[in-house]
Amino acid sequence: MALAKKPFVVIDAEILSSSIWSESAHVRLIWITLLILCDTEGYVGAAIPGIAHAAGVTLEQAEDAIERLQQPDPYSRTQANEGRRLAKDERGWRVLNFLEHVDRLSTERRKSVSG
């Protein structure tokens, strides 16, 4: 993956009050790792063993986390995709709603700078 397609990842402080933060530590760690690994379109071109290695968790923990992130979350504040955060994609994974979150953060940033 070309470096030009790698975004600078901003972690929204609201993550601390989101439903993802009630997940097990390995699920949260995989989620943050996926956010760091994804390109500007929310695509992560990595296999589960590579994701596990990048996150510093076991293969079993990564498999569990990936499975959990693909499941509906009735408590998610973002109910698009029934609260799912991740989907299998060609040769990797797609962080669902990535672009919507980036757009929201960009809009909030512009408002804070201009206002």
CSV table of N, CA and C in Angstrom, one decimal:
chain,number,residue,atom,x,y,z
A,1,MET,N,0.8,-1.2,0.0
A,1,MET,CA,0.0,0.0,0.0
A,1,MET,C,0.9,1.2,0.0
A,2,ALA,N,0.6,2.2,-0.9
A,2,ALA,CA,1.4,3.4,-1.0
A,2,ALA,C,1.2,4.3,0.2
A,3,LEU,N,2.2,4.9,0.6
A,3,LEU,CA,2.1,5.8,1.8
A,3,LEU,C,1.2,6.9,1.6
A,4,ALA,N,1.1,7.4,0.3
A,4,ALA,CA,0.2,8.5,0.0
A,4,ALA,C,-1.3,8.2,0.3
A,5,LYS,N,-1.7,6.9,0.4
A,5,LYS,CA,-3.0,6.6,0.6
A,5,LYS,C,-3.3,6.3,2.1
A,6,LYS,N,-2.2,6.5,3.0
A,6,LYS,CA,-2.4,6.3,4.4
A,6,LYS,C,-2.8,7.6,5.1
A,7,PRO,N,-4.0,7.6,5.7
A,7,PRO,CA,-4.4,8.8,6.4
A,7,PRO,C,-3.7,9.0,7.7
A,8,PHE,N,-3.7,10.2,8.2
A,8,PHE,CA,-3.3,10.5,9.5
A,8,PHE,C,-4.5,10.2,10.4
A,9,VAL,N,-4.4,9.2,11.2
A,9,VAL,CA,-5.5,8.8,12.0
A,9,VAL,C,-5.8,9.6,13.2
A,10,VAL,N,-6.9,10.2,13.4
A,10,VAL,CA,-7.3,10.9,14.5
A,10,VAL,C,-8.3,10.0,15.3
A,11,ILE,N,-8.1,9.7,16.5
A,11,ILE,CA,-9.0,8.9,17.3
A,11,ILE,C,-9.9,9.9,18.0
A,12,ASP,N,-11.2,9.8,17.7
A,12,ASP,CA,-12.2,10.6,18.3
A,12,ASP,C,-12.3,10.3,19.8
A,13,ALA,N,-12.3,11.3,20.7
A,13,ALA,CA,-12.4,11.0,22.1
A,13,ALA,C,-13.7,10.4,22.5
A,14,GLU,N,-14.7,10.5,21.7
A,14,GLU,CA,-16.0,9.9,21.9
A,14,GLU,C,-15.9,8.3,21.9
A,15,ILE,N,-14.8,7.8,21.4
A,15,ILE,CA,-14.6,6.3,21.5
A,15,ILE,C,-14.7,5.8,22.9
A,16,LEU,N,-14.3,6.6,23.9
A,16,LEU,CA,-14.3,6.2,25.3
A,16,LEU,C,-15.7,6.0,25.8
A,17,SER,N,-16.7,6.7,25.2
A,17,SER,CA,-18.1,6.5,25.6
A,17,SER,C,-18.9,5.7,24.6
A,18,SER,N,-18.2,5.1,23.7
A,18,SER,CA,-18.9,4.3,22.6
A,18,SER,C,-19.1,2.8,23.1
A,19,SER,N,-19.9,2.1,22.4
A,19,SER,CA,-20.1,0.7,22.8
A,19,SER,C,-18.9,-0.2,22.5
A,20,ILE,N,-18.0,0.3,21.6
A,20,ILE,CA,-16.8,-0.5,21.4
A,20,ILE,C,-15.9,-0.5,22.6
A,21,TRP,N,-16.0,0.5,23.4
A,21,TRP,CA,-15.2,0.6,24.6
A,21,TRP,C,-15.6,-0.4,25.7
A,22,SER,N,-16.8,-1.0,25.6
A,22,SER,CA,-17.3,-2.0,26.5
A,22,SER,C,-16.8,-3.4,26.1
A,23,GLU,N,-16.2,-3.5,24.9
A,23,GLU,CA,-15.7,-4.8,24.5
A,23,GLU,C,-14.4,-5.2,25.2
A,24,SER,N,-14.0,-6.4,25.1
A,24,SER,CA,-12.7,-6.9,25.7
A,24,SER,C,-11.6,-6.1,25.1
A,25,ALA,N,-10.5,-6.1,25.9
A,25,ALA,CA,-9.3,-5.3,25.5
A,25,ALA,C,-8.8,-5.8,24.2
A,26,HIS,N,-8.7,-7.1,23.8
A,26,HIS,CA,-8.2,-7.5,22.6
A,26,HIS,C,-9.1,-7.0,21.4
A,27,VAL,N,-10.4,-6.9,21.6
A,27,VAL,CA,-11.3,-6.4,20.6
A,27,VAL,C,-11.0,-4.9,20.3
A,28,ARG,N,-10.9,-4.1,21.4
A,28,ARG,CA,-10.5,-2.7,21.3
A,28,ARG,C,-9.2,-2.5,20.6
A,29,LEU,N,-8.2,-3.3,21.0
A,29,LEU,CA,-6.9,-3.2,20.4
A,29,LEU,C,-6.9,-3.5,18.9
A,30,ILE,N,-7.6,-4.6,18.5
A,30,ILE,CA,-7.7,-4.9,17.1
A,30,ILE,C,-8.5,-3.7,16.3
A,31,TRP,N,-9.5,-3.2,16.9
A,31,TRP,CA,-10.2,-2.1,16.3
A,31,TRP,C,-9.3,-0.9,16.1
A,32,ILE,N,-8.6,-0.5,17.0
A,32,ILE,CA,-7.7,0.7,16.9
A,32,ILE,C,-6.6,0.3,15.9
A,33,THR,N,-6.1,-0.9,15.9
A,33,THR,CA,-5.1,-1.3,14.9
A,33,THR,C,-5.7,-1.2,13.5
A,34,LEU,N,-6.9,-1.7,13.3
A,34,LEU,CA,-7.5,-1.6,12.0
A,34,LEU,C,-7.7,-0.1,11.5
A,35,LEU,N,-8.0,0.7,12.4
A,35,LEU,CA,-8.1,2.2,12.1
A,35,LEU,C,-6.8,2.7,11.7
A,36,ILE,N,-5.7,2.3,12.3
A,36,ILE,CA,-4.4,2.7,11.9
A,36,ILE,C,-3.9,2.2,10.6
A,37,LEU,N,-4.3,0.9,10.3
A,37,LEU,CA,-3.9,0.2,9.1
A,37,LEU,C,-4.7,0.6,7.8
A,38,CYS,N,-5.9,1.2,8.0
A,38,CYS,CA,-6.7,1.4,6.8
A,38,CYS,C,-6.2,2.6,6.0
A,39,ASP,N,-6.6,2.5,4.7
A,39,ASP,CA,-6.2,3.6,3.8
A,39,ASP,C,-7.3,4.7,3.9
A,40,THR,N,-7.2,5.6,3.0
A,40,THR,CA,-8.1,6.8,3.0
A,40,THR,C,-9.6,6.4,2.7
A,41,GLU,N,-9.8,5.2,2.2
A,41,GLU,CA,-11.1,4.7,1.9
A,41,GLU,C,-11.7,3.8,2.9
A,42,GLY,N,-10.9,3.5,4.0
A,42,GLY,CA,-11.3,2.5,5.0
A,42,GLY,C,-11.0,1.1,4.7
A,43,TYR,N,-10.1,0.9,3.7
A,43,TYR,CA,-9.7,-0.5,3.3
A,43,TYR,C,-8.4,-0.9,4.1
A,44,VAL,N,-8.4,-2.1,4.6
A,44,VAL,CA,-7.3,-2.7,5.3
A,44,VAL,C,-6.9,-3.9,4.5
A,45,GLY,N,-5.7,-3.9,3.8
A,45,GLY,CA,-5.3,-5.0,3.0
A,45,GLY,C,-4.3,-5.9,3.8
A,46,ALA,N,-4.9,-6.6,4.7
A,46,ALA,CA,-4.1,-7.5,5.6
A,46,ALA,C,-4.9,-8.7,5.9
A,47,ALA,N,-4.2,-9.8,6.1
A,47,ALA,CA,-4.8,-11.1,6.6
A,47,ALA,C,-4.8,-11.0,8.1
A,48,ILE,N,-5.6,-11.9,8.7
A,48,ILE,CA,-5.8,-11.9,10.1
A,48,ILE,C,-4.5,-12.1,10.9
A,49,PRO,N,-3.6,-13.0,10.4
A,49,PRO,CA,-2.3,-13.2,11.1
A,49,PRO,C,-1.5,-11.9,11.1
A,50,GLY,N,-1.5,-11.1,10.0
A,50,GLY,CA,-0.8,-9.9,10.0
A,50,GLY,C,-1.4,-8.8,10.9
A,51,ILE,N,-2.7,-8.8,11.0
A,51,ILE,CA,-3.4,-7.9,11.9
A,51,ILE,C,-3.1,-8.2,13.3
A,52,ALA,N,-3.1,-9.6,13.6
A,52,ALA,CA,-2.7,-10.0,15.0
A,52,ALA,C,-1.3,-9.6,15.4
A,53,HIS,N,-0.4,-9.8,14.4
A,53,HIS,CA,1.0,-9.4,14.7
A,53,HIS,C,1.1,-7.9,14.9
A,54,ALA,N,0.4,-7.1,14.1
A,54,ALA,CA,0.5,-5.6,14.2
A,54,ALA,C,-0.1,-5.2,15.6
A,55,ALA,N,-1.1,-5.9,16.0
A,55,ALA,CA,-1.8,-5.5,17.3
A,55,ALA,C,-1.1,-6.1,18.5
A,56,GLY,N,-0.3,-7.1,18.3
A,56,GLY,CA,0.4,-7.7,19.4
A,56,GLY,C,-0.5,-8.6,20.2
A,57,VAL,N,-1.5,-9.3,19.5
A,57,VAL,CA,-2.4,-10.2,20.2
A,57,VAL,C,-2.2,-11.6,19.5
A,58,THR,N,-2.8,-12.6,20.1
A,58,THR,CA,-2.7,-13.9,19.6
A,58,THR,C,-3.6,-14.0,18.4
A,59,LEU,N,-3.3,-15.1,17.5
A,59,LEU,CA,-4.2,-15.3,16.4
A,59,LEU,C,-5.6,-15.6,16.8
A,60,GLU,N,-5.8,-16.3,17.9
A,60,GLU,CA,-7.1,-16.6,18.4
A,60,GLU,C,-7.8,-15.3,18.8
A,61,GLN,N,-7.1,-14.4,19.5
A,61,GLN,CA,-7.7,-13.2,19.9
A,61,GLN,C,-8.1,-12.3,18.7
A,62,ALA,N,-7.2,-12.3,17.7
A,62,ALA,CA,-7.6,-11.5,16.5
A,62,ALA,C,-8.8,-12.1,15.8
A,63,GLU,N,-8.8,-13.4,15.7
A,63,GLU,CA,-10.0,-14.1,15.0
A,63,GLU,C,-11.3,-13.7,15.8
A,64,ASP,N,-11.2,-13.8,17.1
A,64,ASP,CA,-12.4,-13.5,17.9
A,64,ASP,C,-12.8,-12.0,17.7
A,65,ALA,N,-11.8,-11.1,17.7
A,65,ALA,CA,-12.1,-9.7,17.5
A,65,ALA,C,-12.7,-9.4,16.2
A,66,ILE,N,-12.1,-10.0,15.1
A,66,ILE,CA,-12.6,-9.7,13.8
A,66,ILE,C,-14.1,-10.2,13.7
A,67,GLU,N,-14.3,-11.4,14.2
A,67,GLU,CA,-15.7,-11.9,14.2
A,67,GLU,C,-16.6,-11.0,15.0
A,68,ARG,N,-16.2,-10.5,16.1
A,68,ARG,CA,-17.1,-9.6,16.9
A,68,ARG,C,-17.3,-8.3,16.2
A,69,LEU,N,-16.3,-7.8,15.5
A,69,LEU,CA,-16.5,-6.5,14.8
A,69,LEU,C,-17.4,-6.6,13.6
A,70,GLN,N,-17.6,-7.8,13.1
A,70,GLN,CA,-18.5,-8.0,12.0
A,70,GLN,C,-20.0,-8.2,12.4
A,71,GLN,N,-20.2,-8.4,13.7
A,71,GLN,CA,-21.5,-8.7,14.2
A,71,GLN,C,-22.3,-7.4,14.4
A,72,PRO,N,-23.7,-7.4,14.3
A,72,PRO,CA,-24.5,-6.3,14.6
A,72,PRO,C,-24.2,-5.8,16.1
A,73,ASP,N,-24.3,-4.5,16.3
A,73,ASP,CA,-24.2,-4.0,17.7
A,73,ASP,C,-25.4,-3.1,17.9
A,74,PRO,N,-26.3,-3.6,18.7
A,74,PRO,CA,-27.6,-2.8,19.0
A,74,PRO,C,-27.3,-1.6,19.8
A,75,TYR,N,-26.2,-1.5,20.4
A,75,TYR,CA,-25.8,-0.3,21.2
A,75,TYR,C,-25.0,0.8,20.5
A,76,SER,N,-24.6,0.5,19.3
A,76,SER,CA,-23.8,1.4,18.5
A,76,SER,C,-24.6,2.7,18.2
A,77,ARG,N,-23.9,3.8,18.4
A,77,ARG,CA,-24.6,5.1,18.0
A,77,ARG,C,-24.7,5.2,16.5
A,78,THR,N,-24.0,4.5,15.8
A,78,THR,CA,-24.1,4.5,14.3
A,78,THR,C,-24.8,3.2,13.9
A,79,GLN,N,-26.1,3.3,13.5
A,79,GLN,CA,-26.8,2.1,13.2
A,79,GLN,C,-26.8,1.7,11.8
A,80,ALA,N,-26.1,2.5,10.9
A,80,ALA,CA,-25.8,2.0,9.6
A,80,ALA,C,-25.2,0.6,9.7
A,81,ASN,N,-25.5,-0.3,8.8
A,81,ASN,CA,-25.0,-1.6,8.8
A,81,ASN,C,-25.3,-2.4,10.1
A,82,GLU,N,-26.4,-2.0,10.7
A,82,GLU,CA,-26.8,-2.5,12.0
A,82,GLU,C,-25.8,-2.4,13.1
A,83,GLY,N,-24.9,-1.4,13.0
A,83,GLY,CA,-23.9,-1.2,14.0
A,83,GLY,C,-22.6,-2.0,13.8
A,84,ARG,N,-22.6,-2.8,12.7
A,84,ARG,CA,-21.4,-3.5,12.3
A,84,ARG,C,-20.3,-2.5,12.0
A,85,ARG,N,-19.0,-2.9,12.4
A,85,ARG,CA,-17.9,-2.0,12.2
A,85,ARG,C,-17.0,-2.5,11.1
A,86,LEU,N,-17.1,-3.8,10.7
A,86,LEU,CA,-16.1,-4.3,9.8
A,86,LEU,C,-16.8,-5.3,8.8
A,87,ALA,N,-16.3,-5.4,7.6
A,87,ALA,CA,-16.8,-6.3,6.6
A,87,ALA,C,-15.6,-6.9,5.8
A,88,LYS,N,-15.7,-8.2,5.4
A,88,LYS,CA,-14.7,-8.8,4.6
A,88,LYS,C,-14.8,-8.1,3.2
A,89,ASP,N,-13.6,-7.9,2.7
A,89,ASP,CA,-13.5,-7.2,1.4
A,89,ASP,C,-12.5,-8.0,0.6
A,90,GLU,N,-12.4,-7.7,-0.7
A,90,GLU,CA,-11.4,-8.3,-1.6
A,90,GLU,C,-10.0,-8.2,-1.0
A,91,ARG,N,-9.4,-9.3,-0.7
A,91,ARG,CA,-8.0,-9.3,-0.2
A,91,ARG,C,-7.8,-8.6,1.1
A,92,GLY,N,-8.9,-8.4,1.9
A,92,GLY,CA,-8.7,-7.7,3.2
A,92,GLY,C,-10.0,-7.4,3.8
A,93,TRP,N,-10.1,-6.2,4.4
A,93,TRP,CA,-11.3,-5.8,5.2
A,93,TRP,C,-11.7,-4.4,4.9
A,94,ARG,N,-12.9,-4.1,5.2
A,94,ARG,CA,-13.5,-2.7,5.0
A,94,ARG,C,-14.0,-2.2,6.3
A,95,VAL,N,-13.4,-1.1,6.8
A,95,VAL,CA,-13.9,-0.5,8.0
A,95,VAL,C,-15.2,0.3,7.6
A,96,LEU,N,-16.3,-0.2,8.0
A,96,LEU,CA,-17.6,0.4,7.6
A,96,LEU,C,-17.7,1.8,8.3
A,97,ASN,N,-18.3,2.7,7.6
A,97,ASN,CA,-18.6,4.0,8.0
A,97,ASN,C,-17.3,4.9,8.3
A,98,PHE,N,-16.2,4.4,7.7
A,98,PHE,CA,-14.9,5.1,7.9
A,98,PHE,C,-15.1,6.5,7.3
A,99,LEU,N,-15.5,6.6,6.1
A,99,LEU,CA,-15.6,7.9,5.4
A,99,LEU,C,-16.6,8.8,6.1
A,100,GLU,N,-17.7,8.3,6.6
A,100,GLU,CA,-18.6,9.1,7.3
A,100,GLU,C,-18.0,9.7,8.6
A,101,HIS,N,-17.2,8.9,9.3
A,101,HIS,CA,-16.6,9.4,10.5
A,101,HIS,C,-15.5,10.5,10.2
A,102,VAL,N,-14.8,10.2,9.1
A,102,VAL,CA,-13.7,11.2,8.7
A,102,VAL,C,-14.4,12.5,8.3
A,103,ASP,N,-15.5,12.4,7.5
A,103,ASP,CA,-16.2,13.6,7.1
A,103,ASP,C,-16.8,14.4,8.3
A,104,ARG,N,-17.3,13.7,9.3
A,104,ARG,CA,-17.9,14.3,10.5
A,104,ARG,C,-16.8,15.0,11.3
A,105,LEU,N,-15.6,14.4,11.4
A,105,LEU,CA,-14.5,15.0,12.2
A,105,LEU,C,-14.0,16.2,11.4
A,106,SER,N,-13.9,16.1,10.1
A,106,SER,CA,-13.4,17.2,9.3
A,106,SER,C,-14.4,18.4,9.4
A,107,THR,N,-15.7,18.1,9.3
A,107,THR,CA,-16.7,19.2,9.5
A,107,THR,C,-16.6,19.9,10.8
A,108,GLU,N,-16.4,19.1,11.9
A,108,GLU,CA,-16.3,19.6,13.2
A,108,GLU,C,-15.0,20.4,13.4
A,109,ARG,N,-14.0,20.0,12.7
A,109,ARG,CA,-12.7,20.7,12.8
A,109,ARG,C,-12.8,22.1,12.1
A,110,ARG,N,-13.4,22.1,10.9
A,110,ARG,CA,-13.6,23.3,10.1
A,110,ARG,C,-14.5,24.3,11.0
A,111,LYS,N,-15.5,23.8,11.6
A,111,LYS,CA,-16.4,24.7,12.5
A,111,LYS,C,-15.6,25.3,13.6
A,112,SER,N,-14.7,24.5,14.2
A,112,SER,CA,-14.0,25.0,15.4
A,112,SER,C,-12.9,26.0,15.0
A,113,VAL,N,-12.4,25.8,13.8
A,113,VAL,CA,-11.3,26.8,13.3
A,113,VAL,C,-12.0,28.1,12.8
A,114,SER,N,-13.1,28.0,12.2
A,114,SER,CA,-13.7,29.2,11.7
A,114,SER,C,-14.6,29.9,12.7
A,115,GLY,N,-15.0,29.2,13.7
A,115,GLY,CA,-16.0,29.8,14.6
A,115,GLY,C,-15.4,30.4,15.8
